[in-house]
GROMACS .gro file of C-alpha atoms in nm:
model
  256
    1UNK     CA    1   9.461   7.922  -5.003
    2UNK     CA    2   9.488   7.571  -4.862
    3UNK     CA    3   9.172   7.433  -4.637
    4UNK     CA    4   9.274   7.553  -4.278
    5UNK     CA    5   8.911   7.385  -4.117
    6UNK     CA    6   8.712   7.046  -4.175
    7UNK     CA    7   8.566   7.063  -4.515
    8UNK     CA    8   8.209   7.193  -4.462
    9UNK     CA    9   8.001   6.906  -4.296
   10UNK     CA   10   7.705   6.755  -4.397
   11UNK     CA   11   7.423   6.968  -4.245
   12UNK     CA   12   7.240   6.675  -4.051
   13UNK     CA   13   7.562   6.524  -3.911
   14UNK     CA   14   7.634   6.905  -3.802
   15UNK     CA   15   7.305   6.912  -3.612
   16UNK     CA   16   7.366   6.544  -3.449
   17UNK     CA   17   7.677   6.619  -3.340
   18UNK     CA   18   7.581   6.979  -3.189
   19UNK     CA   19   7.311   6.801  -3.008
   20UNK     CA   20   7.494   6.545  -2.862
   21UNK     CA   21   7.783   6.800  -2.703
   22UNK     CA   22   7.769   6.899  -2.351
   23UNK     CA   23   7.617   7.230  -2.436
   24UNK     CA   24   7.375   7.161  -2.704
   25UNK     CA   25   7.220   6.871  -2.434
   26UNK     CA   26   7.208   7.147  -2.158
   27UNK     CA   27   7.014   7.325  -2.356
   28UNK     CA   28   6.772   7.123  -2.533
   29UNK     CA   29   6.677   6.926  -2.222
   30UNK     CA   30   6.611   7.257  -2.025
   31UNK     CA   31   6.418   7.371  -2.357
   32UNK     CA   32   6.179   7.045  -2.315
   33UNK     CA   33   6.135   7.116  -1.938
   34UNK     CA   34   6.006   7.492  -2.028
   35UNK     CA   35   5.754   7.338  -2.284
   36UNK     CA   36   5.671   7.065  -2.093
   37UNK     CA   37   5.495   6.868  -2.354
   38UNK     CA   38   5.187   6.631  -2.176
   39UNK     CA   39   5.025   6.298  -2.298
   40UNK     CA   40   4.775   6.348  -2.551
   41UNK     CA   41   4.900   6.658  -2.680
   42UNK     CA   42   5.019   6.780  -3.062
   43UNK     CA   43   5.374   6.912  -3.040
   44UNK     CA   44   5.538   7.119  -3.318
   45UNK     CA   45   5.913   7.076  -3.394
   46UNK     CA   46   5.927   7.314  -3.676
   47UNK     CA   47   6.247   7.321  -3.881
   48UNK     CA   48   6.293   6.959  -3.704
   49UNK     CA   49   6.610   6.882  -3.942
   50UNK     CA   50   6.702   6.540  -3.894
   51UNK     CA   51   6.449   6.459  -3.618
   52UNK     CA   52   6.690   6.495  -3.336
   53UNK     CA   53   6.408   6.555  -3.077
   54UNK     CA   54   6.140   6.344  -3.230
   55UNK     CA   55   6.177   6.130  -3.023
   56UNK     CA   56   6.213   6.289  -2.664
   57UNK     CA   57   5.905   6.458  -2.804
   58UNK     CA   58   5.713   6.164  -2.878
   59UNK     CA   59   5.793   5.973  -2.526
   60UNK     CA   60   5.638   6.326  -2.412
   61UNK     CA   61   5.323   6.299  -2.564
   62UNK     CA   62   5.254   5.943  -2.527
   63UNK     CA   63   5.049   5.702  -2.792
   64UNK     CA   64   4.776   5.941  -2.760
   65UNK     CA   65   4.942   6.248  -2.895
   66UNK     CA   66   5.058   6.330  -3.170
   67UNK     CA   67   5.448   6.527  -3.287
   68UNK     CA   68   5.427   6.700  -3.603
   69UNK     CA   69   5.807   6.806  -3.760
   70UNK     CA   70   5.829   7.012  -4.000
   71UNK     CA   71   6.142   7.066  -4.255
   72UNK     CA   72   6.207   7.209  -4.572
   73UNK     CA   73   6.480   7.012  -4.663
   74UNK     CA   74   6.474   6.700  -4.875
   75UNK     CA   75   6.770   6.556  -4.670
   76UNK     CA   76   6.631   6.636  -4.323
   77UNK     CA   77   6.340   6.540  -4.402
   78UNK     CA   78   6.497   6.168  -4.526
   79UNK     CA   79   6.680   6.094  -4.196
   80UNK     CA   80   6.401   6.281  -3.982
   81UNK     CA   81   6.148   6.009  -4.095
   82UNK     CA   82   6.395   5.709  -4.022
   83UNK     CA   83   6.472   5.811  -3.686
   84UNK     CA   84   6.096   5.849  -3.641
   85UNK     CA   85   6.052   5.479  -3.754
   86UNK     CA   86   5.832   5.276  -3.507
   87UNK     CA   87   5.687   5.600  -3.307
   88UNK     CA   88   5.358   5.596  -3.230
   89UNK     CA   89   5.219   5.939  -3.375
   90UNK     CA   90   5.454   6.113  -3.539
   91UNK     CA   91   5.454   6.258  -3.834
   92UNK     CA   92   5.689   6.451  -4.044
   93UNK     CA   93   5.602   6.669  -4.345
   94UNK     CA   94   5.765   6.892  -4.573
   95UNK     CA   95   5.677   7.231  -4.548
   96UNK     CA   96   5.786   7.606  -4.464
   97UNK     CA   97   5.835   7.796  -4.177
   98UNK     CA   98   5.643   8.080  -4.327
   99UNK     CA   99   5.362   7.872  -4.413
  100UNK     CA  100   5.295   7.603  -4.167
  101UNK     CA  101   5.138   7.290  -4.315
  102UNK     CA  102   4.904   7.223  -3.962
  103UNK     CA  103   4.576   7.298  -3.922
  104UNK     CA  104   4.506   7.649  -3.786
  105UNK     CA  105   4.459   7.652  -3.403
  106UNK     CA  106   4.524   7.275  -3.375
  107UNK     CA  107   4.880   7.275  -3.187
  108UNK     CA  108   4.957   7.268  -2.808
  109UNK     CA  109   5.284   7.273  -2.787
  110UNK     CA  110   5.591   7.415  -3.092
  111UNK     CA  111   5.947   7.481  -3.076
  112UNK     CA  112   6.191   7.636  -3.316
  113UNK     CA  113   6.547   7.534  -3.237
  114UNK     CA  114   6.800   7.746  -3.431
  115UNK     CA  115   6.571   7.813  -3.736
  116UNK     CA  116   6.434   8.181  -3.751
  117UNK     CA  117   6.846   8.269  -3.810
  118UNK     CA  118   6.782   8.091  -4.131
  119UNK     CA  119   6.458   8.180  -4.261
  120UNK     CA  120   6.354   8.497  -4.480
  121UNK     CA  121   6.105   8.659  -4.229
  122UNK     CA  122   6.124   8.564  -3.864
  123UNK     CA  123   5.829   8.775  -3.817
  124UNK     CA  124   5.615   8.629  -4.114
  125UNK     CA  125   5.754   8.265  -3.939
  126UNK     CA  126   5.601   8.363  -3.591
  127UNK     CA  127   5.285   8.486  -3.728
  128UNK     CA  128   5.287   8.173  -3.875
  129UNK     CA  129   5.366   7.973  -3.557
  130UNK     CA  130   5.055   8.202  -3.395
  131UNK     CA  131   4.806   8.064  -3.586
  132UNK     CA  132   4.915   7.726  -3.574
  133UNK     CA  133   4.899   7.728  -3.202
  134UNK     CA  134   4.538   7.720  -3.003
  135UNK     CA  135   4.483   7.938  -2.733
  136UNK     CA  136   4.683   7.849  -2.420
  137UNK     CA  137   4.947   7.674  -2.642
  138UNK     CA  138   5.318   7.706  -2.512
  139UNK     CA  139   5.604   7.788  -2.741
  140UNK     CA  140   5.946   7.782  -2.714
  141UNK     CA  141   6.204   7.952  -2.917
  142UNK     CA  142   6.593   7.893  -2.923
  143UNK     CA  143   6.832   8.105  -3.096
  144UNK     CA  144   7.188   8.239  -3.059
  145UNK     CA  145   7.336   8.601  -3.120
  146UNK     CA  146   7.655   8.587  -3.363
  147UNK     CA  147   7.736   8.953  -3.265
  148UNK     CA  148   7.844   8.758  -2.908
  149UNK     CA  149   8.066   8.517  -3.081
  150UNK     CA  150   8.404   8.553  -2.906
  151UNK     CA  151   8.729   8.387  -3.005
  152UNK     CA  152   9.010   8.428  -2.779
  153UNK     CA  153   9.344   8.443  -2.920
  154UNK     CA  154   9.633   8.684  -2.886
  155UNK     CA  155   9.523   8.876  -3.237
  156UNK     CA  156   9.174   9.026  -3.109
  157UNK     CA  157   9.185   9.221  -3.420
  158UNK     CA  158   9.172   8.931  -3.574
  159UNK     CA  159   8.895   8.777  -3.407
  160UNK     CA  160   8.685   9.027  -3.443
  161UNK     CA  161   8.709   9.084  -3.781
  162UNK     CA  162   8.606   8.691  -3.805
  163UNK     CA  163   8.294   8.774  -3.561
  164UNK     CA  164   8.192   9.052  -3.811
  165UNK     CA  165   8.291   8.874  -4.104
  166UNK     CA  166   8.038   8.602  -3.938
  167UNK     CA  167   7.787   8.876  -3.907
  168UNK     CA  168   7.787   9.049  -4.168
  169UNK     CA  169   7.852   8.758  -4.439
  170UNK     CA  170   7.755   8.422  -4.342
  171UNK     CA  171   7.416   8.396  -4.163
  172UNK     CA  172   7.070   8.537  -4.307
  173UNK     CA  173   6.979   8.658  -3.917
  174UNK     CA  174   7.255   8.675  -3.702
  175UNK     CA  175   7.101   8.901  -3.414
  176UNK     CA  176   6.751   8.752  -3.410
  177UNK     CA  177   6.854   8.565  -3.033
  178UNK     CA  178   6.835   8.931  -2.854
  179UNK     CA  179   6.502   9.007  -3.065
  180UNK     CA  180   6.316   8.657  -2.990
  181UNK     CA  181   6.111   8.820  -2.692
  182UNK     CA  182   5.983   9.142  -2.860
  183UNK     CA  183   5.930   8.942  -3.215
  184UNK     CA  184   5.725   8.685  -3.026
  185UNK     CA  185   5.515   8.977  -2.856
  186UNK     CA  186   5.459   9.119  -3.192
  187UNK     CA  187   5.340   8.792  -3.333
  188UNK     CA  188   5.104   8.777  -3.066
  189UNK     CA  189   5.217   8.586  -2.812
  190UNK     CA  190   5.239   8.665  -2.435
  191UNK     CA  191   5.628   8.643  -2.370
  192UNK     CA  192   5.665   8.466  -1.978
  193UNK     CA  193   6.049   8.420  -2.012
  194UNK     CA  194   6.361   8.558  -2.201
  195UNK     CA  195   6.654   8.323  -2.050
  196UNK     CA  196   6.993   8.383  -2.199
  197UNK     CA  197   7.315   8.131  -2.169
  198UNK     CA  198   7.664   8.135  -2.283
  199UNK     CA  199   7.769   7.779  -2.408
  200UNK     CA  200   8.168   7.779  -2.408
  201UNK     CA  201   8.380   7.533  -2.601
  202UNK     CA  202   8.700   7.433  -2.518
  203UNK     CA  203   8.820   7.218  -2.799
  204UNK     CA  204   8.946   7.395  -3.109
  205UNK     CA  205   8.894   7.048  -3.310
  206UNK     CA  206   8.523   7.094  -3.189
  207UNK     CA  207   8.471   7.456  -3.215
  208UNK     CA  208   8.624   7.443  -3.596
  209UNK     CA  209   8.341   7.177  -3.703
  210UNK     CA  210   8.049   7.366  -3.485
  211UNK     CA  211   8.141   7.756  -3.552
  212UNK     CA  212   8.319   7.675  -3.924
  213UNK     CA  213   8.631   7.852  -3.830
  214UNK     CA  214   8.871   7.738  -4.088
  215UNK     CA  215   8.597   7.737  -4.341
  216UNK     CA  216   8.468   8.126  -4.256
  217UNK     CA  217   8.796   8.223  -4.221
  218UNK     CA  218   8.878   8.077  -4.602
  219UNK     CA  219   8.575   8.277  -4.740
  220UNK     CA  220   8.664   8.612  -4.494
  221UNK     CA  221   9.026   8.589  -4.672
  222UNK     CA  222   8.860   8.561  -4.982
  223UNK     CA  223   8.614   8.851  -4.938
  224UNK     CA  224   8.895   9.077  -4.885
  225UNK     CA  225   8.827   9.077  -4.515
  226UNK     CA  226   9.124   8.949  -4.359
  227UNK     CA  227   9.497   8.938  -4.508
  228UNK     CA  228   9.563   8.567  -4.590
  229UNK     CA  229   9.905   8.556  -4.363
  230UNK     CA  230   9.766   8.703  -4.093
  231UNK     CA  231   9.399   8.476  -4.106
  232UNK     CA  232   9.694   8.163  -4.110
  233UNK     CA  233   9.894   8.274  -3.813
  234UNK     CA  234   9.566   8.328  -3.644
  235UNK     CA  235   9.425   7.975  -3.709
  236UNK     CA  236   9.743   7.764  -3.655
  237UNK     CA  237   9.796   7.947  -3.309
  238UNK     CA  238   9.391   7.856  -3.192
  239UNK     CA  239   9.554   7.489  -3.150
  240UNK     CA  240   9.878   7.617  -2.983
  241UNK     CA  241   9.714   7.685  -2.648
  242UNK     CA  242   9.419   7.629  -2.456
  243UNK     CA  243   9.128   7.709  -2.673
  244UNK     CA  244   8.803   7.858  -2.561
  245UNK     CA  245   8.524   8.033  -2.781
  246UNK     CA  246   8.207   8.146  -2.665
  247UNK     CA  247   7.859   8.323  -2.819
  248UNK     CA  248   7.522   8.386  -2.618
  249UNK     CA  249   7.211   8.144  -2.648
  250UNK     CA  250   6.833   8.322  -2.597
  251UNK     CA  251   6.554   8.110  -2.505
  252UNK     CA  252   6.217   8.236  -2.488
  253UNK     CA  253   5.934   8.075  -2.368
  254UNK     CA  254   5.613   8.230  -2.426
  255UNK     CA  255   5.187   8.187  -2.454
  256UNK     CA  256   4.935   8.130  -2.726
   0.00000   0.00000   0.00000
């Protein structure tokens, strides 16, 4: 079957470019307000990728703080420390989710941005995050639910086989946005917010590089999920018209 998407992107341009959309702004500057990050504080970005909010962080936290982000990835962790080039206090180390390279207790402020969906125990990562954080910390936690995902197009069937496909195939954690609140209780935090949004692109061109609709689709045809003339006629007709798309955002913010 012939590509019907963008070839898969590279994973720190993907980030980037989510970030800088309308909807990945919205939320990541509402996520800062929550946490609310003060001068002279030690902020957490854990799974920081390619630093994208190093430095809001840092500006934060002033020359008397300190930002700590933390990625797994060799790649991230590259571009993360070249966008942190020339600011004061921050560092960025390699490290796990699951096993925190801070000093226990030390952190006032930590964020997880779209990471527990990838990682192999959201609740070993949160007990993590707990004892990383000192009493009083604040914590924010952003994550979407990919049983939400919505496609419009005249073949629903369709589109929800994709969703499921999507669900059941694709992503290590696809429901953990609806569980953020009662996973962050049982880590033991004190949950003060559950906030959920529905970010809704418009552009196919966009939503194909974000949500990896031609590419998911190629894989769902050749799972044996969806019949290969039917996944085609569904794809070409997502530019026909206008395009929307849609899938629910949780944000929790919550207490050391």
């Amino acid at each position: 079957m012939t590509t019907m998407g963008v070839a898969r992107p590279d994973q720190g341009a993907y980030m980037l470019r989510t970030a800088a959309m309308d909807a990945g702004r919205a939320y990541k500057e509402e996520l800062l307000r929550l946490l609310d990050p003060r001068p002279g504080q030690t902020v957490l970005d854990v799974g920081c990728g390619p630093g994208t909010d190093l430095p809001a962080l840092a500006e934060r936290v002033g020359p008397e703080g300190l930002v700590i982000g933390v990625d797994r990835d060799p790649a991230m962790l590259t571009e993360a420390r070249r966008r942190a080039e020339g600011l004061p206090r921050v560092e960025v180390r390699r490290g796990d989710a699951h096993a925190l390279p801070v000093t226990p207790g030390s952190v006032d402020r930590a964020k997880t941005d779209r990471v527990l969906l990838h990682v192999d125990d959201p609740a070993a990562a949160l007990a993590s995050l707990h004892t990383a954080t000192r009493p009083g910390a604040v914590v924010g936690l952003v994550e979407p639910d990919w049983e939400t995902l919505i496609v419009d197009a005249p073949d629903i069937g369709t589109s929800r086989a994709f969703t499921r496909f999507v669900v059941e195939d694709t992503v290590r954690n696809p429901t953990v946005g609806r569980a953020l609140g009662r996973l962050a209780a049982q880590a033991g935090f004190t949950v003060d917010t559950v906030h959920a949004t529905t970010p809704v692109l418009r552009d196919a061109e966009t939503a194909d590089f974000t949500l990896g609709l031609g590419r998911n689709l190629e894989r769902a045809v050749a799972a044996g999920r969806i019949e290969v003339e039917r996944a085609r006629r569904w794809f070409a007709g997502l530019s026909e018209g206008p395009f929307q798309a849609s899938f629910t955002l949780f944000t929790v913010l919550a207490r050391r």
